[in-house]
């Protein structure tokens, strides 16, 4: 079955490693309010800010293993 974005379900991202999970949790704790505030400035409707921020965190989940800089 294909996903909504047109990619086959088999091409979904692999599960996060324990280290990536911890790093993502740390990043979320540090930056979640900033990401939401930025999303609110970009949203056409205030109600969309949560969805925009959520999509940003989904992208972070997929790419957290490529981050090379410090979390701070």
CSV table of N, CA and C in Angstrom, one decimal:
chain,number,residue,atom,x,y,z
A,1,UNK,N,0.8,-1.2,0.0
A,1,UNK,CA,0.0,0.0,0.0
A,1,UNK,C,0.9,1.2,0.0
A,2,UNK,N,0.5,2.2,-0.8
A,2,UNK,CA,1.3,3.5,-0.8
A,2,UNK,C,0.8,4.4,0.2
A,3,UNK,N,1.8,5.2,0.7
A,3,UNK,CA,1.5,6.3,1.6
A,3,UNK,C,0.9,7.4,0.9
A,4,UNK,N,0.4,8.4,1.7
A,4,UNK,CA,-0.2,9.6,1.1
A,4,UNK,C,0.7,10.4,0.2
A,5,UNK,N,2.0,10.4,0.6
A,5,UNK,CA,3.0,11.2,-0.1
A,5,UNK,C,3.5,10.4,-1.4
A,6,UNK,N,2.9,9.3,-1.7
A,6,UNK,CA,3.3,8.6,-2.9
A,6,UNK,C,4.4,7.6,-2.7
A,7,UNK,N,5.1,7.6,-1.6
A,7,UNK,CA,6.2,6.6,-1.5
A,7,UNK,C,5.6,5.3,-1.0
A,8,UNK,N,6.2,4.2,-1.4
A,8,UNK,CA,5.8,2.9,-0.9
A,8,UNK,C,6.0,2.8,0.6
A,9,UNK,N,5.2,2.1,1.3
A,9,UNK,CA,5.3,1.9,2.8
A,9,UNK,C,6.7,1.4,3.1
A,10,UNK,N,7.3,0.6,2.3
A,10,UNK,CA,8.5,0.0,2.6
A,10,UNK,C,9.7,1.0,2.7
A,11,UNK,N,9.5,2.2,2.2
A,11,UNK,CA,10.6,3.2,2.2
A,11,UNK,C,10.5,4.1,3.5
A,12,UNK,N,9.7,3.7,4.5
A,12,UNK,CA,9.6,4.5,5.7
A,12,UNK,C,10.9,4.5,6.4
A,13,UNK,N,11.1,5.5,7.2
A,13,UNK,CA,12.4,5.6,8.0
A,13,UNK,C,12.6,4.5,8.9
A,14,UNK,N,13.8,4.2,9.2
A,14,UNK,CA,14.1,3.1,10.2
A,14,UNK,C,13.9,3.6,11.6
A,15,UNK,N,13.6,2.7,12.5
A,15,UNK,CA,13.4,3.2,13.9
A,15,UNK,C,14.7,3.9,14.4
A,16,UNK,N,14.4,4.8,15.4
A,16,UNK,CA,15.5,5.6,16.0
A,16,UNK,C,16.4,4.7,16.9
A,17,UNK,N,17.7,5.0,16.9
A,17,UNK,CA,18.5,4.3,17.8
A,17,UNK,C,18.3,4.9,19.2
A,18,UNK,N,18.7,4.2,20.3
A,18,UNK,CA,18.6,4.8,21.6
A,18,UNK,C,19.3,6.1,21.7
A,19,UNK,N,20.5,6.2,21.1
A,19,UNK,CA,21.2,7.5,21.2
A,19,UNK,C,20.4,8.6,20.5
A,20,UNK,N,19.9,8.3,19.3
A,20,UNK,CA,19.1,9.3,18.6
A,20,UNK,C,17.8,9.7,19.3
A,21,UNK,N,17.2,8.7,20.0
A,21,UNK,CA,16.0,9.0,20.8
A,21,UNK,C,16.3,9.9,21.9
A,22,UNK,N,17.4,9.7,22.6
A,22,UNK,CA,17.8,10.6,23.7
A,22,UNK,C,18.1,12.0,23.2
A,23,UNK,N,18.8,12.1,22.1
A,23,UNK,CA,19.2,13.4,21.5
A,23,UNK,C,18.0,14.1,21.1
A,24,UNK,N,17.1,13.5,20.4
A,24,UNK,CA,15.8,14.1,20.0
A,24,UNK,C,15.0,14.6,21.2
A,25,UNK,N,15.0,13.8,22.3
A,25,UNK,CA,14.3,14.2,23.5
A,25,UNK,C,14.9,15.5,24.1
A,26,UNK,N,16.2,15.5,24.1
A,26,UNK,CA,17.0,16.6,24.6
A,26,UNK,C,16.7,17.9,23.7
A,27,UNK,N,16.7,17.7,22.4
A,27,UNK,CA,16.4,18.8,21.5
A,27,UNK,C,15.0,19.3,21.7
A,28,UNK,N,14.1,18.4,21.9
A,28,UNK,CA,12.7,18.8,22.1
A,28,UNK,C,12.5,19.6,23.3
A,29,UNK,N,13.2,19.2,24.4
A,29,UNK,CA,13.1,19.9,25.7
A,29,UNK,C,13.7,21.3,25.5
A,30,UNK,N,14.8,21.4,24.8
A,30,UNK,CA,15.5,22.7,24.6
A,30,UNK,C,14.7,23.6,23.7
A,31,UNK,N,14.2,23.1,22.6
A,31,UNK,CA,13.7,24.0,21.5
A,31,UNK,C,12.2,23.9,21.2
A,32,UNK,N,11.4,23.1,21.9
A,32,UNK,CA,10.0,22.9,21.5
A,32,UNK,C,9.3,24.3,21.5
A,33,UNK,N,9.5,25.1,22.5
A,33,UNK,CA,8.7,26.3,22.6
A,33,UNK,C,9.2,27.3,21.5
A,34,UNK,N,10.5,27.3,21.2
A,34,UNK,CA,11.0,28.1,20.1
A,34,UNK,C,10.4,27.7,18.7
A,35,UNK,N,10.4,26.4,18.5
A,35,UNK,CA,9.9,25.9,17.2
A,35,UNK,C,8.4,26.3,17.1
A,36,UNK,N,7.6,26.1,18.2
A,36,UNK,CA,6.2,26.5,18.1
A,36,UNK,C,6.0,28.0,17.9
A,37,UNK,N,6.8,28.8,18.6
A,37,UNK,CA,6.7,30.2,18.4
A,37,UNK,C,7.1,30.6,17.0
A,38,UNK,N,8.1,30.0,16.4
A,38,UNK,CA,8.5,30.3,15.0
A,38,UNK,C,7.3,29.8,14.1
A,39,UNK,N,6.8,28.7,14.3
A,39,UNK,CA,5.7,28.1,13.5
A,39,UNK,C,4.5,29.1,13.6
A,40,UNK,N,4.3,29.7,14.7
A,40,UNK,CA,3.1,30.6,14.8
A,40,UNK,C,3.4,31.9,14.0
A,41,UNK,N,4.6,32.3,13.8
A,41,UNK,CA,4.9,33.4,12.9
A,41,UNK,C,4.8,33.1,11.5
A,42,UNK,N,4.9,31.8,11.1
A,42,UNK,CA,4.8,31.4,9.7
A,42,UNK,C,3.4,31.0,9.3
A,43,UNK,N,2.6,30.6,10.2
A,43,UNK,CA,1.2,30.1,9.9
A,43,UNK,C,0.3,31.2,9.4
A,44,UNK,N,-0.5,30.8,8.5
A,44,UNK,CA,-1.5,31.7,8.0
A,44,UNK,C,-2.7,31.8,9.0
A,45,UNK,N,-2.9,30.7,9.7
A,45,UNK,CA,-3.9,30.7,10.7
A,45,UNK,C,-3.3,30.3,12.0
A,46,UNK,N,-3.6,30.9,13.1
A,46,UNK,CA,-2.9,30.5,14.4
A,46,UNK,C,-3.1,29.0,14.7
A,47,UNK,N,-4.2,28.4,14.3
A,47,UNK,CA,-4.5,27.0,14.6
A,47,UNK,C,-3.5,26.1,13.9
A,48,UNK,N,-2.9,26.6,12.8
A,48,UNK,CA,-2.0,25.7,12.0
A,48,UNK,C,-0.6,25.6,12.7
A,49,UNK,N,-0.3,26.5,13.6
A,49,UNK,CA,1.1,26.5,14.2
A,49,UNK,C,1.5,25.1,14.8
A,50,UNK,N,0.5,24.5,15.5
A,50,UNK,CA,0.8,23.1,16.1
A,50,UNK,C,1.2,22.1,15.0
A,51,UNK,N,0.4,22.2,13.9
A,51,UNK,CA,0.7,21.2,12.8
A,51,UNK,C,2.1,21.5,12.2
A,52,UNK,N,2.4,22.8,12.0
A,52,UNK,CA,3.7,23.1,11.4
A,52,UNK,C,4.8,22.7,12.3
A,53,UNK,N,4.7,23.0,13.6
A,53,UNK,CA,5.7,22.5,14.5
A,53,UNK,C,5.8,21.0,14.6
A,54,UNK,N,4.7,20.3,14.5
A,54,UNK,CA,4.7,18.9,14.5
A,54,UNK,C,5.4,18.3,13.3
A,55,UNK,N,5.2,18.9,12.2
A,55,UNK,CA,5.9,18.5,11.0
A,55,UNK,C,7.4,18.7,11.1
A,56,UNK,N,7.8,19.8,11.7
A,56,UNK,CA,9.2,20.1,11.9
A,56,UNK,C,9.8,19.0,12.8
A,57,UNK,N,9.1,18.6,13.8
A,57,UNK,CA,9.7,17.5,14.7
A,57,UNK,C,9.7,16.2,14.0
A,58,UNK,N,8.8,15.9,13.1
A,58,UNK,CA,8.8,14.7,12.3
A,58,UNK,C,10.1,14.7,11.5
A,59,UNK,N,10.3,15.8,10.8
A,59,UNK,CA,11.5,15.9,10.0
A,59,UNK,C,12.8,15.8,10.9
A,60,UNK,N,12.8,16.3,12.1
A,60,UNK,CA,13.9,16.1,13.0
A,60,UNK,C,14.1,14.7,13.3
A,61,UNK,N,13.0,13.9,13.5
A,61,UNK,CA,13.1,12.5,13.8
A,61,UNK,C,13.8,11.7,12.7
A,62,UNK,N,13.5,12.1,11.4
A,62,UNK,CA,14.1,11.4,10.3
A,62,UNK,C,15.5,11.8,10.1
A,63,UNK,N,15.9,13.0,10.5
A,63,UNK,CA,17.3,13.5,10.2
A,63,UNK,C,18.2,13.6,11.4
A,64,UNK,N,17.7,13.3,12.6
A,64,UNK,CA,18.5,13.5,13.8
A,64,UNK,C,19.9,12.8,13.7
A,65,UNK,N,20.0,11.7,13.0
A,65,UNK,CA,21.2,11.0,13.0
A,65,UNK,C,22.3,11.7,12.1
A,66,UNK,N,21.9,12.7,11.3
A,66,UNK,CA,22.8,13.5,10.5
A,66,UNK,C,23.3,14.7,11.2
A,67,UNK,N,22.7,15.1,12.3
A,67,UNK,CA,23.2,16.3,13.0
A,67,UNK,C,24.6,16.1,13.6
A,68,UNK,N,25.4,17.1,13.3
A,68,UNK,CA,26.8,17.0,13.7
A,68,UNK,C,27.2,18.0,14.8
A,69,UNK,N,26.5,19.1,14.9
A,69,UNK,CA,26.8,20.1,15.9
A,69,UNK,C,26.3,19.8,17.3
A,70,UNK,N,26.7,20.6,18.3
A,70,UNK,CA,26.2,20.4,19.6
A,70,UNK,C,24.7,20.8,19.7
A,71,UNK,N,24.1,20.2,20.7
A,71,UNK,CA,22.6,20.4,20.8
A,71,UNK,C,22.3,21.9,21.2
A,72,UNK,N,23.3,22.5,22.0
A,72,UNK,CA,23.0,23.8,22.4
A,72,UNK,C,23.2,24.8,21.3
